[in-house]
Amino acid sequence: MEREELWKSVLSELEIQISRPNFLTWLKSSRLTDIKDDIAVVSLPNYFTKEWVENKYNKLIISTLKGINYSIKRVDYVVESAPKPVSFPKEQETKVLEKQLLLQETKIDPETNLNPKYTLDSFVVGSFNELAFSAAEAVIKNIGTKYNPLFIYGGVGLGKTHLIQGIGNEIKSLYKNKVKIKYVTSEKFTNEVIWAIRNRRIEDVKSVYRSVDVLLIDDIQFIGGKEKTEEEFFYTFNSLYENNKQIIISSDRPPKSLPVLEERLRSRFEGGMIADITYPEYEARVAIIKTKIQEKELELEQKIIELIAKRAQRNIREIEGILNKIIFYQSTKEKVLSTEELGKIVAEMTDRGAINISPNQVIKSVADFFEILPNDLTGRSRSKELVEPRQIAIFLLRDMLDMSFPYIASKVGKRDHSTAIYAYKKINNDLTKNPNLHQKVMMIKELVNKAE
Ligand code: ADP
Ligand code: MG
């Protein structure tokens, strides 16, 4: 059977077995991209969907697949493409943005490839990235000896490039020329290796990369699958590692989820320190906006700051985009924008975000996630199983929609508003300590954002 056909019949069976909203949200856009021996490769549109499907539906998918093609024993899930940018700038804006980009790029140090704009001073630290940040600090103090390699992973626009470039810039300013640093994206590395092979210059590339003290390699997920490049990288890695040189890697997923990567590289990555960067919570988003507007010398009233924090939930790049847009409009209008105008810009740029979300959508998504009924959440039952779903619903109504506690309390379980405050604080606090809870909350958020 053809791959496509096979997947179609798998999907039609899955459709019967799980609820319609869940099917539409999680599986509809999946594709079977490859079958290698007994492994089926299923691609999903983003990291959250992948995690979700892997955690919740893997067993079901395997058994369904096996029913049709019993040689299949395992499924590997991959992310197909990065999310598209928030909005496409109009022509005039493009020019301004291009100019800004050009200005930034001309400042890049050709020796290290570091962009001085990425400093650790301008890097906001919160519970969502504090593990990665403290690992970074430790590495700066103990180059090559403490955590090697340091592997940082997280979704798009959450600060991986900023952090690893920031480490490079910090080391550069602390150790001056005593430490040789190089930053490279895995794509650039790949291109260099391919070019070098073609032009018989591979020794040059080798000597460049093996002479550094700190190698920063960004977006390692793109290195996989190209045999020669992976091999070259593997030898470079080993050579640096054996000489106690520091290697810092960023990736959009943890080593174990880098499916195309050779096992020997994966196990090397797992031998050092692995730290993730997750999504910033509301308070962290406010802090980020405040830092950014200070840097950009933009003045915004608290109300607008809070509006942006509420609406910009996708990632930090989205926040940056909104602020840049405001600056752009401000400069073309030559006057300070009114609160309404600002609100409109924010709404336009986040129209897939919180603006369209209703409290019922949040409640329904939480219920769907825990496979209970929305009425269970809003009802008065004191059943134990409802404690966590209710607390999460309360947390999200506050975090995503900024609803008042008395309102939330009346909506969820008809409680006193102090119960709602307690629940909000509890989840907010536990999120930083409990990765499992964090994962759940992030997945539910994704469900809310996707709900129609
Ligand atoms: P990634 O490499 O993970 O896709 P970036 O490092 O490019 O993300 O970050 C996207 C944008 O958000 C950049 O403009 C970056 O400066 C900003 N940013 C990310 N994390 C932080 C942070 N913790 N503090 C301040 N700015 C941040
Ligand atoms: Mg990046």
PDB file of N, CA and C in Angstrom, residues 155-219:
ATOM      1  N   GLY A 155      11.312  25.799  22.205  1.00  0.00           N
ATOM      2  CA  GLY A 155      10.573  26.132  20.985  1.00  0.00           C
ATOM      3  C   GLY A 155      11.074  27.402  20.307  1.00  0.00           C
ATOM      4  N   VAL A 156      10.454  27.706  19.201  1.00  0.00           N
ATOM      5  CA  VAL A 156      10.849  28.860  18.385  1.00  0.00           C
ATOM      6  C   VAL A 156      10.647  30.176  19.139  1.00  0.00           C
ATOM      7  N   GLY A 157      11.619  31.059  19.017  1.00  0.00           N
ATOM      8  CA  GLY A 157      11.453  32.411  19.531  1.00  0.00           C
ATOM      9  C   GLY A 157      11.485  32.535  21.038  1.00  0.00           C
ATOM     10  N   LEU A 158      12.077  31.555  21.707  1.00  0.00           N
ATOM     11  CA  LEU A 158      12.083  31.611  23.166  1.00  0.00           C
ATOM     12  C   LEU A 158      13.439  32.018  23.745  1.00  0.00           C
ATOM     13  N   GLY A 159      14.399  32.326  22.864  1.00  0.00           N
ATOM     14  CA  GLY A 159      15.641  32.893  23.380  1.00  0.00           C
ATOM     15  C   GLY A 159      16.869  32.011  23.312  1.00  0.00           C
ATOM     16  N   LYS A 160      16.829  30.963  22.526  1.00  0.00           N
ATOM     17  CA  LYS A 160      18.015  30.095  22.446  1.00  0.00           C
ATOM     18  C   LYS A 160      19.193  30.821  21.820  1.00  0.00           C
ATOM     19  N   THR A 161      18.925  31.445  20.667  1.00  0.00           N
ATOM     20  CA  THR A 161      20.015  32.162  19.996  1.00  0.00           C
ATOM     21  C   THR A 161      20.528  33.294  20.884  1.00  0.00           C
ATOM     22  N   HIS A 162      19.581  34.024  21.466  1.00  0.00           N
ATOM     23  CA  HIS A 162      19.977  35.124  22.348  1.00  0.00           C
ATOM     24  C   HIS A 162      20.883  34.610  23.478  1.00  0.00           C
ATOM     25  N   LEU A 163      20.477  33.520  24.088  1.00  0.00           N
ATOM     26  CA  LEU A 163      21.250  33.011  25.224  1.00  0.00           C
ATOM     27  C   LEU A 163      22.630  32.507  24.788  1.00  0.00           C
ATOM     28  N   ILE A 164      22.700  31.730  23.726  1.00  0.00           N
ATOM     29  CA  ILE A 164      24.027  31.183  23.415  1.00  0.00           C
ATOM     30  C   ILE A 164      24.960  32.262  22.849  1.00  0.00           C
ATOM     31  N   GLN A 165      24.384  33.197  22.090  1.00  0.00           N
ATOM     32  CA  GLN A 165      25.222  34.314  21.642  1.00  0.00           C
ATOM     33  C   GLN A 165      25.641  35.167  22.847  1.00  0.00           C
ATOM     34  N   GLY A 166      24.713  35.310  23.793  1.00  0.00           N
ATOM     35  CA  GLY A 166      25.010  36.069  25.011  1.00  0.00           C
ATOM     36  C   GLY A 166      26.169  35.438  25.780  1.00  0.00           C
ATOM     37  N   ILE A 167      26.198  34.120  25.812  1.00  0.00           N
ATOM     38  CA  ILE A 167      27.314  33.431  26.483  1.00  0.00           C
ATOM     39  C   ILE A 167      28.610  33.802  25.759  1.00  0.00           C
ATOM     40  N   GLY A 168      28.562  33.729  24.435  1.00  0.00           N
ATOM     41  CA  GLY A 168      29.747  34.058  23.635  1.00  0.00           C
ATOM     42  C   GLY A 168      30.225  35.475  23.901  1.00  0.00           C
ATOM     43  N   ASN A 169      29.298  36.417  23.886  1.00  0.00           N
ATOM     44  CA  ASN A 169      29.683  37.816  24.109  1.00  0.00           C
ATOM     45  C   ASN A 169      30.233  38.040  25.513  1.00  0.00           C
ATOM     46  N   GLU A 170      29.646  37.356  26.469  1.00  0.00           N
ATOM     47  CA  GLU A 170      30.110  37.495  27.848  1.00  0.00           C
ATOM     48  C   GLU A 170      31.537  36.945  27.993  1.00  0.00           C
ATOM     49  N   ILE A 171      31.751  35.781  27.420  1.00  0.00           N
ATOM     50  CA  ILE A 171      33.090  35.186  27.492  1.00  0.00           C
ATOM     51  C   ILE A 171      34.101  36.103  26.814  1.00  0.00           C
ATOM     52  N   LYS A 172      33.672  36.650  25.686  1.00  0.00           N
ATOM     53  CA  LYS A 172      34.567  37.536  24.943  1.00  0.00           C
ATOM     54  C   LYS A 172      34.957  38.755  25.787  1.00  0.00           C
ATOM     55  N   SER A 173      33.978  39.315  26.485  1.00  0.00           N
ATOM     56  CA  SER A 173      34.318  40.510  27.245  1.00  0.00           C
ATOM     57  C   SER A 173      35.098  40.172  28.518  1.00  0.00           C
ATOM     58  N   LEU A 174      34.890  38.986  29.055  1.00  0.00           N
ATOM     59  CA  LEU A 174      35.616  38.602  30.273  1.00  0.00           C
ATOM     60  C   LEU A 174      37.058  38.165  29.983  1.00  0.00           C
ATOM     61  N   TYR A 175      37.201  37.365  28.937  1.00  0.00           N
ATOM     62  CA  TYR A 175      38.504  36.739  28.709  1.00  0.00           C
ATOM     63  C   TYR A 175      39.285  37.361  27.551  1.00  0.00           C
ATOM     64  N   LYS A 176      38.653  38.376  26.952  1.00  0.00           N
ATOM     65  CA  LYS A 176      39.290  39.073  25.803  1.00  0.00           C
ATOM     66  C   LYS A 176      39.802  38.088  24.747  1.00  0.00           C
ATOM     67  N   ASN A 177      41.067  38.251  24.326  1.00  0.00           N
ATOM     68  CA  ASN A 177      41.545  37.386  23.238  1.00  0.00           C
ATOM     69  C   ASN A 177      42.115  36.050  23.706  1.00  0.00           C
ATOM     70  N   LYS A 178      42.025  35.838  25.013  1.00  0.00           N
ATOM     71  CA  LYS A 178      42.616  34.595  25.532  1.00  0.00           C
ATOM     72  C   LYS A 178      41.787  33.379  25.160  1.00  0.00           C
ATOM     73  N   VAL A 179      40.529  33.627  24.895  1.00  0.00           N
ATOM     74  CA  VAL A 179      39.646  32.514  24.551  1.00  0.00           C
ATOM     75  C   VAL A 179      39.081  32.738  23.153  1.00  0.00           C
ATOM     76  N   LYS A 180      39.280  31.732  22.323  1.00  0.00           N
ATOM     77  CA  LYS A 180      38.809  31.864  20.938  1.00  0.00           C
ATOM     78  C   LYS A 180      37.393  31.280  20.813  1.00  0.00           C
ATOM     79  N   ILE A 181      36.481  32.138  20.344  1.00  0.00           N
ATOM     80  CA  ILE A 181      35.072  31.737  20.303  1.00  0.00           C
ATOM     81  C   ILE A 181      34.590  31.666  18.856  1.00  0.00           C
ATOM     82  N   LYS A 182      33.737  30.729  18.584  1.00  0.00           N
ATOM     83  CA  LYS A 182      33.081  30.729  17.283  1.00  0.00           C
ATOM     84  C   LYS A 182      31.617  30.324  17.426  1.00  0.00           C
ATOM     85  N   TYR A 183      30.765  31.163  16.798  1.00  0.00           N
ATOM     86  CA  TYR A 183      29.339  30.852  16.749  1.00  0.00           C
ATOM     87  C   TYR A 183      28.996  30.450  15.318  1.00  0.00           C
ATOM     88  N   VAL A 184      28.226  29.401  15.189  1.00  0.00           N
ATOM     89  CA  VAL A 184      27.824  29.006  13.836  1.00  0.00           C
ATOM     90  C   VAL A 184      26.461  28.316  13.909  1.00  0.00           C
ATOM     91  N   THR A 185      25.638  28.551  12.906  1.00  0.00           N
ATOM     92  CA  THR A 185      24.392  27.780  12.861  1.00  0.00           C
ATOM     93  C   THR A 185      24.728  26.448  12.204  1.00  0.00           C
ATOM     94  N   SER A 186      23.936  25.439  12.502  1.00  0.00           N
ATOM     95  CA  SER A 186      24.274  24.141  11.926  1.00  0.00           C
ATOM     96  C   SER A 186      24.096  24.182  10.410  1.00  0.00           C
ATOM     97  N   GLU A 187      23.222  25.068   9.949  1.00  0.00           N
ATOM     98  CA  GLU A 187      23.071  25.210   8.494  1.00  0.00           C
ATOM     99  C   GLU A 187      24.339  25.760   7.858  1.00  0.00           C
ATOM    100  N   LYS A 188      24.899  26.766   8.519  1.00  0.00           N
ATOM    101  CA  LYS A 188      26.118  27.365   7.975  1.00  0.00           C
ATOM    102  C   LYS A 188      27.255  26.339   8.001  1.00  0.00           C
ATOM    103  N   PHE A 189      27.320  25.635   9.099  1.00  0.00           N
ATOM    104  CA  PHE A 189      28.350  24.599   9.223  1.00  0.00           C
ATOM    105  C   PHE A 189      28.210  23.585   8.079  1.00  0.00           C
ATOM    106  N   THR A 190      26.981  23.154   7.864  1.00  0.00           N
ATOM    107  CA  THR A 190      26.712  22.195   6.780  1.00  0.00           C
ATOM    108  C   THR A 190      27.176  22.754   5.432  1.00  0.00           C
ATOM    109  N   ASN A 191      26.791  23.990   5.161  1.00  0.00           N
ATOM    110  CA  ASN A 191      27.189  24.588   3.882  1.00  0.00           C
ATOM    111  C   ASN A 191      28.695  24.666   3.745  1.00  0.00           C
ATOM    112  N   GLU A 192      29.353  25.013   4.826  1.00  0.00           N
ATOM    113  CA  GLU A 192      30.810  25.117   4.761  1.00  0.00           C
ATOM    114  C   GLU A 192      31.452  23.766   4.469  1.00  0.00           C
ATOM    115  N   VAL A 193      30.925  22.742   5.120  1.00  0.00           N
ATOM    116  CA  VAL A 193      31.489  21.406   4.904  1.00  0.00           C
ATOM    117  C   VAL A 193      31.254  20.968   3.451  1.00  0.00           C
ATOM    118  N   ILE A 194      30.042  21.202   2.974  1.00  0.00           N
ATOM    119  CA  ILE A 194      29.735  20.804   1.590  1.00  0.00           C
ATOM    120  C   ILE A 194      30.639  21.556   0.604  1.00  0.00           C
ATOM    121  N   TRP A 195      30.777  22.841   0.841  1.00  0.00           N
ATOM    122  CA  TRP A 195      31.640  23.658  -0.017  1.00  0.00           C
ATOM    123  C   TRP A 195      33.077  23.133   0.031  1.00  0.00           C
ATOM    124  N   ALA A 196      33.533  22.836   1.242  1.00  0.00           N
ATOM    125  CA  ALA A 196      34.923  22.406   1.413  1.00  0.00           C
ATOM    126  C   ALA A 196      35.191  21.061   0.725  1.00  0.00           C
ATOM    127  N   ILE A 197      34.215  20.187   0.810  1.00  0.00           N
ATOM    128  CA  ILE A 197      34.405  18.888   0.161  1.00  0.00           C
ATOM    129  C   ILE A 197      34.521  19.089  -1.343  1.00  0.00           C
ATOM    130  N   ARG A 198      33.613  19.902  -1.862  1.00  0.00           N
ATOM    131  CA  ARG A 198      33.604  20.148  -3.300  1.00  0.00           C
ATOM    132  C   ARG A 198      34.920  20.785  -3.766  1.00  0.00           C
ATOM    133  N   ASN A 199      35.457  21.658  -2.931  1.00  0.00           N
ATOM    134  CA  ASN A 199      36.671  22.380  -3.343  1.00  0.00           C
ATOM    135  C   ASN A 199      37.950  21.831  -2.727  1.00  0.00           C
ATOM    136  N   ARG A 200      37.858  20.646  -2.204  1.00  0.00           N
ATOM    137  CA  ARG A 200      39.004  19.989  -1.582  1.00  0.00           C
ATOM    138  C   ARG A 200      39.686  20.880  -0.536  1.00  0.00           C
ATOM    139  N   ARG A 201      38.877  21.465   0.294  1.00  0.00           N
ATOM    140  CA  ARG A 201      39.440  22.350   1.318  1.00  0.00           C
ATOM    141  C   ARG A 201      39.029  21.886   2.716  1.00  0.00           C
ATOM    142  N   ILE A 202      38.694  20.632   2.855  1.00  0.00           N
ATOM    143  CA  ILE A 202      38.145  20.169   4.123  1.00  0.00           C
ATOM    144  C   ILE A 202      39.139  20.357   5.278  1.00  0.00           C
ATOM    145  N   GLU A 203      40.421  20.271   4.971  1.00  0.00           N
ATOM    146  CA  GLU A 203      41.429  20.470   6.029  1.00  0.00           C
ATOM    147  C   GLU A 203      41.332  21.877   6.620  1.00  0.00           C
ATOM    148  N   ASP A 204      41.021  22.854   5.748  1.00  0.00           N
ATOM    149  CA  ASP A 204      40.886  24.233   6.240  1.00  0.00           C
ATOM    150  C   ASP A 204      39.731  24.337   7.236  1.00  0.00           C
ATOM    151  N   VAL A 205      38.613  23.757   6.845  1.00  0.00           N
ATOM    152  CA  VAL A 205      37.448  23.816   7.725  1.00  0.00           C
ATOM    153  C   VAL A 205      37.758  23.126   9.048  1.00  0.00           C
ATOM    154  N   LYS A 206      38.388  21.970   8.931  1.00  0.00           N
ATOM    155  CA  LYS A 206      38.778  21.235  10.144  1.00  0.00           C
ATOM    156  C   LYS A 206      39.606  22.119  11.064  1.00  0.00           C
ATOM    157  N   SER A 207      40.631  22.750  10.483  1.00  0.00           N
ATOM    158  CA  SER A 207      41.543  23.482  11.364  1.00  0.00           C
ATOM    159  C   SER A 207      40.859  24.717  11.959  1.00  0.00           C
ATOM    160  N   VAL A 208      39.929  25.318  11.220  1.00  0.00           N
ATOM    161  CA  VAL A 208      39.211  26.468  11.777  1.00  0.00           C
ATOM    162  C   VAL A 208      38.411  26.034  13.014  1.00  0.00           C
ATOM    163  N   TYR A 209      37.625  24.973  12.860  1.00  0.00           N
ATOM    164  CA  TYR A 209      36.751  24.597  13.960  1.00  0.00           C
ATOM    165  C   TYR A 209      37.469  23.909  15.112  1.00  0.00           C
ATOM    166  N   ARG A 210      38.573  23.267  14.779  1.00  0.00           N
ATOM    167  CA  ARG A 210      39.258  22.567  15.876  1.00  0.00           C
ATOM    168  C   ARG A 210      40.224  23.461  16.649  1.00  0.00           C
ATOM    169  N   SER A 211      40.355  24.707  16.195  1.00  0.00           N
ATOM    170  CA  SER A 211      41.280  25.582  16.916  1.00  0.00           C
ATOM    171  C   SER A 211      40.549  26.484  17.913  1.00  0.00           C
ATOM    172  N   VAL A 212      39.240  26.330  18.028  1.00  0.00           N
ATOM    173  CA  VAL A 212      38.535  27.238  18.942  1.00  0.00           C
ATOM    174  C   VAL A 212      38.499  26.690  20.373  1.00  0.00           C
ATOM    175  N   ASP A 213      38.258  27.595  21.305  1.00  0.00           N
ATOM    176  CA  ASP A 213      38.112  27.181  22.699  1.00  0.00           C
ATOM    177  C   ASP A 213      36.646  27.013  23.071  1.00  0.00           C
ATOM    178  N   VAL A 214      35.801  27.797  22.402  1.00  0.00           N
ATOM    179  CA  VAL A 214      34.368  27.716  22.676  1.00  0.00           C
ATOM    180  C   VAL A 214      33.647  27.651  21.340  1.00  0.00           C
ATOM    181  N   LEU A 215      32.945  26.558  21.126  1.00  0.00           N
ATOM    182  CA  LEU A 215      32.163  26.442  19.898  1.00  0.00           C
ATOM    183  C   LEU A 215      30.678  26.511  20.250  1.00  0.00           C
ATOM    184  N   LEU A 216      30.000  27.504  19.634  1.00  0.00           N
ATOM    185  CA  LEU A 216      28.564  27.647  19.867  1.00  0.00           C
ATOM    186  C   LEU A 216      27.861  27.209  18.591  1.00  0.00           C
ATOM    187  N   ILE A 217      27.061  26.191  18.689  1.00  0.00           N
ATOM    188  CA  ILE A 217      26.403  25.731  17.470  1.00  0.00           C
ATOM    189  C   ILE A 217      24.885  25.798  17.631  1.00  0.00           C
ATOM    190  N   ASP A 218      24.278  26.592  16.761  1.00  0.00           N
ATOM    191  CA  ASP A 218      22.864  26.944  16.909  1.00  0.00           C
ATOM    192  C   ASP A 218      21.983  26.058  16.032  1.00  0.00           C
ATOM    193  N   ASP A 219      20.837  25.696  16.561  1.00  0.00           N
ATOM    194  CA  ASP A 219      19.847  24.906  15.803  1.00  0.00           C
ATOM    195  C   ASP A 219      20.415  23.613  15.251  1.00  0.00           C
TER     196      ASP A 219
END
